Amino acid sequence: METIVLGIGETLVRDDRRWSSWADWLGVPPHTLSALVGAAVAQGHDAADALRTLRPGMDVEAAYRARSAAGRGEHLDESDLYQDVRPALGELRAAGVRVVVAGNGSARAGELLRALDLPADLVVTSAEWGVRKPDPEFFARVAEVAEAPPAATLYVGDHPADDLFPAAAAGLRTAHLRRGPYGHWWADHPDVVETAEFRIDALTELVALVRPPGAGAEAAGAGAGAGAIGSDAEGTGGEGPGEEEAGGEEADAAGAAREGARRGALRSVR
């Protein structure tokens, strides 16, 4: 791997401040908006649909500008970064890997991220490029700034429809990060498992993927195999054999219905 490109929201940056500030702006309790975001995620919709549920027909971009004009715009500081960000990015650069941060975000978000002086060679947002994920043009730009062949470029993100699928379609290698609502909810979906070359729980796992052949092969295999997320996430509730057998048919039917709904929802946003 010569270049690793990482998304922003729920890959590097926690989104709780973002949603809390929107809740304050709309005058609703944070937990109300969080629940609506969760519902949107579970249905495979854009998380911003939660805002439109509260304010039907809401122009989110216009509301964002109004917030900024009122002095309640975006804020980002060190506390918004996940704890593994600096260690992971620092180790990757020390290993000679080009590190690029490229994800959906405003121009202001780009300024705030660059002000944090992350160990990255480039930090850029969709607003600065004038194109958003999952548009193929976004990933064409990623391929340009990677300064490496697609086969040697890894795109890392939490969102299947915005990160994983379009990056793979662009010929990039992919790592799905089990982080944030999308990353957790869709982690074990068959399309995600099939598409993601690597599935990781933390950014520090990326370091094993860039080691020279021989030195890192086993570690990389562990990241995609034994260390892959969700390998036995289901069926580990600890019930005894009698309890499991008694409710087996009902549980199987309910599980199949849930999985069918999840498959349909995810495919609708591919």
Coordinates of C-alpha atoms in Angstrom, one line a residue:
M1 CA 0.0 0.0 0.0
E2 CA 1.5 3.3 -1.1
T3 CA -1.4 5.7 -0.2
I4 CA -4.2 5.5 2.4
V5 CA -7.1 7.9 2.0
L6 CA -9.5 8.4 4.9
G7 CA -13.0 9.9 5.1
I8 CA -13.8 12.5 7.7
G9 CA -17.1 12.1 9.6
E10 CA -17.1 9.0 11.9
T11 CA -13.8 8.0 10.4
L12 CA -11.6 10.7 11.9
V13 CA -14.1 12.9 13.6
R14 CA -16.9 12.1 16.0
D15 CA -20.3 13.5 14.8
D16 CA -21.9 13.9 18.2
R17 CA -21.0 17.6 18.4
R18 CA -22.5 18.2 15.0
W19 CA -25.9 16.6 15.8
S20 CA -26.0 18.2 19.2
S21 CA -25.5 21.7 17.7
W22 CA -28.3 21.0 15.1
A23 CA -30.6 19.9 17.9
D24 CA -29.9 23.2 19.8
W25 CA -30.6 25.2 16.6
L26 CA -33.9 23.4 16.0
G27 CA -34.9 23.6 19.7
V28 CA -35.3 19.8 20.3
P29 CA -33.6 17.5 22.8
P30 CA -30.4 16.0 21.5
H31 CA -31.7 12.5 22.1
T32 CA -34.7 13.2 19.9
L33 CA -32.5 14.0 16.9
S34 CA -30.1 11.2 17.7
A35 CA -33.0 8.7 17.6
L36 CA -34.1 10.1 14.2
V37 CA -30.6 9.9 12.8
G38 CA -30.5 6.2 13.9
A39 CA -33.8 5.6 12.2
A40 CA -32.5 7.1 8.9
V41 CA -29.3 5.0 9.1
A42 CA -31.3 1.8 9.7
Q43 CA -33.4 2.5 6.6
G44 CA -30.3 3.2 4.5
H45 CA -31.2 6.9 4.1
D46 CA -29.1 10.1 4.3
A47 CA -28.7 10.9 8.0
A48 CA -29.7 14.5 7.2
D49 CA -33.2 13.2 6.5
A50 CA -33.5 13.3 10.3
L51 CA -33.4 17.1 10.1
R52 CA -36.1 17.1 7.4
T53 CA -38.3 14.8 9.6
L54 CA -38.2 17.5 12.2
R55 CA -38.7 20.4 9.7
P56 CA -40.4 19.0 6.5
G57 CA -39.0 20.6 3.4
M58 CA -36.1 22.0 5.2
D59 CA -33.2 23.4 3.0
V60 CA -30.3 22.0 5.0
E61 CA -27.7 24.1 3.2
A62 CA -29.7 27.3 3.8
A63 CA -30.1 26.4 7.5
Y64 CA -26.4 25.8 7.7
R65 CA -25.7 29.3 6.4
A66 CA -28.2 30.8 8.8
R67 CA -26.5 29.1 11.7
S68 CA -23.1 30.4 10.6
A69 CA -24.5 33.9 10.2
A70 CA -25.8 33.7 13.7
G71 CA -22.4 32.8 15.1
R72 CA -23.5 29.1 15.7
G73 CA -21.6 27.5 12.8
E74 CA -19.2 24.6 12.8
H75 CA -16.6 24.0 15.5
L76 CA -13.9 21.4 15.6
D77 CA -11.1 20.8 18.0
E78 CA -8.9 18.0 19.3
S79 CA -11.7 16.6 21.4
D80 CA -13.7 15.8 18.3
L81 CA -11.0 13.4 17.0
Y82 CA -11.2 9.7 17.7
Q83 CA -8.3 8.7 20.0
D84 CA -6.7 6.4 17.4
V85 CA -6.4 9.1 14.7
R86 CA -3.1 10.7 15.6
P87 CA -1.3 7.4 16.5
A88 CA -2.5 5.7 13.4
L89 CA -1.8 8.5 10.9
G90 CA 1.6 9.1 12.5
E91 CA 2.6 5.5 12.2
L92 CA 1.5 5.3 8.6
R93 CA 3.6 8.3 7.6
A94 CA 6.5 6.9 9.6
A95 CA 6.2 3.8 7.5
G96 CA 6.5 5.9 4.3
V97 CA 2.8 5.8 3.4
R98 CA 1.2 8.9 1.8
V99 CA -1.8 9.9 4.0
V100 CA -4.7 11.8 2.6
V101 CA -7.8 13.0 4.3
A102 CA -10.7 13.4 1.8
G103 CA -14.3 13.3 2.7
N104 CA -17.6 15.1 2.6
G105 CA -17.5 18.4 4.4
S106 CA -17.7 22.2 4.2
A107 CA -14.9 24.5 3.3
R108 CA -15.0 25.6 7.0
A109 CA -14.5 21.9 8.0
G110 CA -11.4 21.8 5.8
E111 CA -10.0 24.9 7.5
L112 CA -10.7 23.5 11.0
L113 CA -9.1 20.1 10.2
R114 CA -6.0 21.6 8.7
A115 CA -5.7 23.9 11.8
L116 CA -5.4 20.7 13.9
D117 CA -2.1 19.9 12.1
L118 CA -2.9 16.2 11.6
P119 CA 0.0 13.9 10.4
A120 CA -1.4 13.9 6.8
D121 CA 0.1 14.9 3.5
L122 CA -3.2 16.4 2.3
V123 CA -6.5 17.4 3.9
V124 CA -9.4 18.3 1.6
T125 CA -13.2 18.4 1.7
S126 CA -15.9 17.9 -0.8
A127 CA -16.9 21.6 -0.7
E128 CA -13.3 22.5 -1.7
W129 CA -13.4 20.1 -4.6
G130 CA -17.0 21.1 -5.6
V131 CA -18.2 17.4 -5.6
R132 CA -19.5 15.1 -2.9
K133 CA -19.3 11.4 -2.3
P134 CA -20.6 9.1 -3.6
D135 CA -20.2 10.9 -7.0
P136 CA -17.7 9.1 -9.1
E137 CA -15.9 12.4 -9.8
F138 CA -15.1 12.6 -6.1
F139 CA -13.2 9.3 -6.3
A140 CA -11.6 10.3 -9.6
R141 CA -10.1 13.3 -7.6
V142 CA -9.1 10.9 -4.9
A143 CA -7.2 8.8 -7.4
E144 CA -5.4 12.0 -8.7
V145 CA -4.2 13.2 -5.3
A146 CA -3.3 9.7 -4.1
E147 CA -0.2 9.9 -6.4
A148 CA -0.2 6.1 -6.5
P149 CA -1.9 3.5 -8.7
P150 CA -5.4 2.6 -7.7
A151 CA -4.2 -0.9 -6.8
A152 CA -1.8 0.7 -4.3
T153 CA -4.4 3.1 -2.9
L154 CA -6.7 2.2 0.0
Y155 CA -9.8 4.2 0.8
V156 CA -11.0 3.9 4.4
G157 CA -14.5 4.8 5.6
D158 CA -17.5 3.9 7.6
H159 CA -20.4 4.4 5.1
P160 CA -21.1 1.6 2.7
A161 CA -22.9 3.7 0.1
D162 CA -20.8 6.9 0.3
D163 CA -17.4 5.3 0.9
L164 CA -17.1 1.5 0.3
F165 CA -19.1 0.9 -2.9
P166 CA -18.0 3.9 -5.0
A167 CA -14.4 3.6 -4.0
A168 CA -14.4 -0.1 -5.1
A169 CA -16.2 0.9 -8.3
A170 CA -13.4 3.4 -8.9
G171 CA -10.8 0.6 -8.7
L172 CA -9.5 1.6 -5.3
R173 CA -8.8 -0.9 -2.6
T174 CA -11.2 -0.6 0.3
A175 CA -11.4 -0.9 4.1
H176 CA -14.7 -0.7 5.9
L177 CA -14.4 0.8 9.4
R178 CA -16.9 -0.3 12.1
R179 CA -17.4 3.1 13.6
G180 CA -20.4 5.4 13.9
P181 CA -24.0 4.5 13.1
Y182 CA -23.5 3.4 9.5
G183 CA -20.3 1.5 10.3
H184 CA -21.9 -0.5 13.1
W185 CA -25.4 -1.1 11.6
W186 CA -24.2 -2.2 8.2
A187 CA -21.0 -4.0 9.2
D188 CA -22.1 -7.5 8.6
H189 CA -24.4 -6.9 5.6
P190 CA -23.5 -9.4 2.8
D191 CA -22.7 -6.6 0.3
V192 CA -20.3 -4.9 2.8
V193 CA -18.6 -8.2 3.6
E194 CA -18.3 -9.0 -0.1
T195 CA -17.0 -5.6 -1.2
A196 CA -14.6 -4.6 1.6
E197 CA -11.1 -6.0 1.1
F198 CA -10.4 -5.3 4.8
R199 CA -12.8 -4.8 7.7
I200 CA -11.4 -3.0 10.7
D201 CA -12.4 -1.8 14.2
A202 CA -9.7 0.8 14.6
L203 CA -7.5 2.9 12.4
T204 CA -4.4 1.5 14.2
E205 CA -5.1 -1.8 12.4
L206 CA -4.1 -0.1 9.1
V207 CA -0.5 -0.1 10.1
A208 CA -0.3 -3.9 9.7
L209 CA -1.6 -3.6 6.1
V210 CA 1.4 -1.5 4.9
R211 CA 4.2 -3.7 6.2
P212 CA 6.6 -5.2 3.7
P213 CA 5.6 -8.6 2.3
G214 CA 6.6 -11.3 4.8
A215 CA 6.7 -9.0 7.7
G216 CA 3.0 -8.0 7.6
A217 CA 1.3 -10.7 5.6
E218 CA 0.0 -12.5 8.7
A219 CA -1.1 -9.3 10.3
A220 CA -3.0 -8.2 7.2
G221 CA -4.6 -11.6 7.0
A222 CA -5.7 -11.3 10.6
G223 CA -7.2 -7.9 9.9
A224 CA -9.3 -9.4 7.0
G225 CA -10.0 -12.8 8.6
A226 CA -9.8 -13.5 12.3
G227 CA -9.7 -9.8 13.1
A228 CA -12.6 -9.0 10.7
I229 CA -15.6 -7.5 12.5
G230 CA -18.7 -9.3 13.3
S231 CA -17.6 -12.8 12.5
D232 CA -19.8 -14.2 15.3
A233 CA -21.8 -11.2 16.2
E234 CA -25.1 -13.2 16.1
G235 CA -26.1 -16.2 18.0
T236 CA -23.9 -15.4 21.1
G237 CA -26.6 -14.4 23.5
G238 CA -25.6 -17.3 25.9
E239 CA -29.0 -19.1 26.0
G240 CA -28.9 -22.7 26.9
P241 CA -29.7 -25.4 24.3
G242 CA -33.3 -25.8 25.5
E243 CA -34.1 -22.1 25.3
E244 CA -32.5 -21.7 21.9
E245 CA -34.4 -24.7 20.5
A246 CA -37.7 -23.7 21.9
G247 CA -37.7 -20.3 20.2
G248 CA -35.6 -21.3 17.2
E249 CA -38.2 -21.1 14.4
E250 CA -39.6 -17.8 15.6
A251 CA -36.2 -16.3 16.0
D252 CA -35.1 -17.5 12.6
A253 CA -38.2 -16.0 10.9
A254 CA -37.8 -12.7 12.7
G255 CA -34.1 -12.6 11.8
A256 CA -34.8 -13.4 8.2
A257 CA -37.3 -10.6 8.0
R258 CA -34.9 -8.1 9.6
E259 CA -32.1 -9.1 7.3
G260 CA -34.4 -8.9 4.3
A261 CA -35.4 -5.3 5.2
R262 CA -31.7 -4.4 5.8
R263 CA -30.6 -5.8 2.5
G264 CA -33.3 -3.9 0.6
A265 CA -32.6 -0.6 2.4
L266 CA -28.9 -0.8 1.7
R267 CA -29.3 -1.7 -1.9
S268 CA -31.6 1.3 -2.3
V269 CA -28.7 3.7 -1.7
R270 CA -26.0 1.9 -3.7

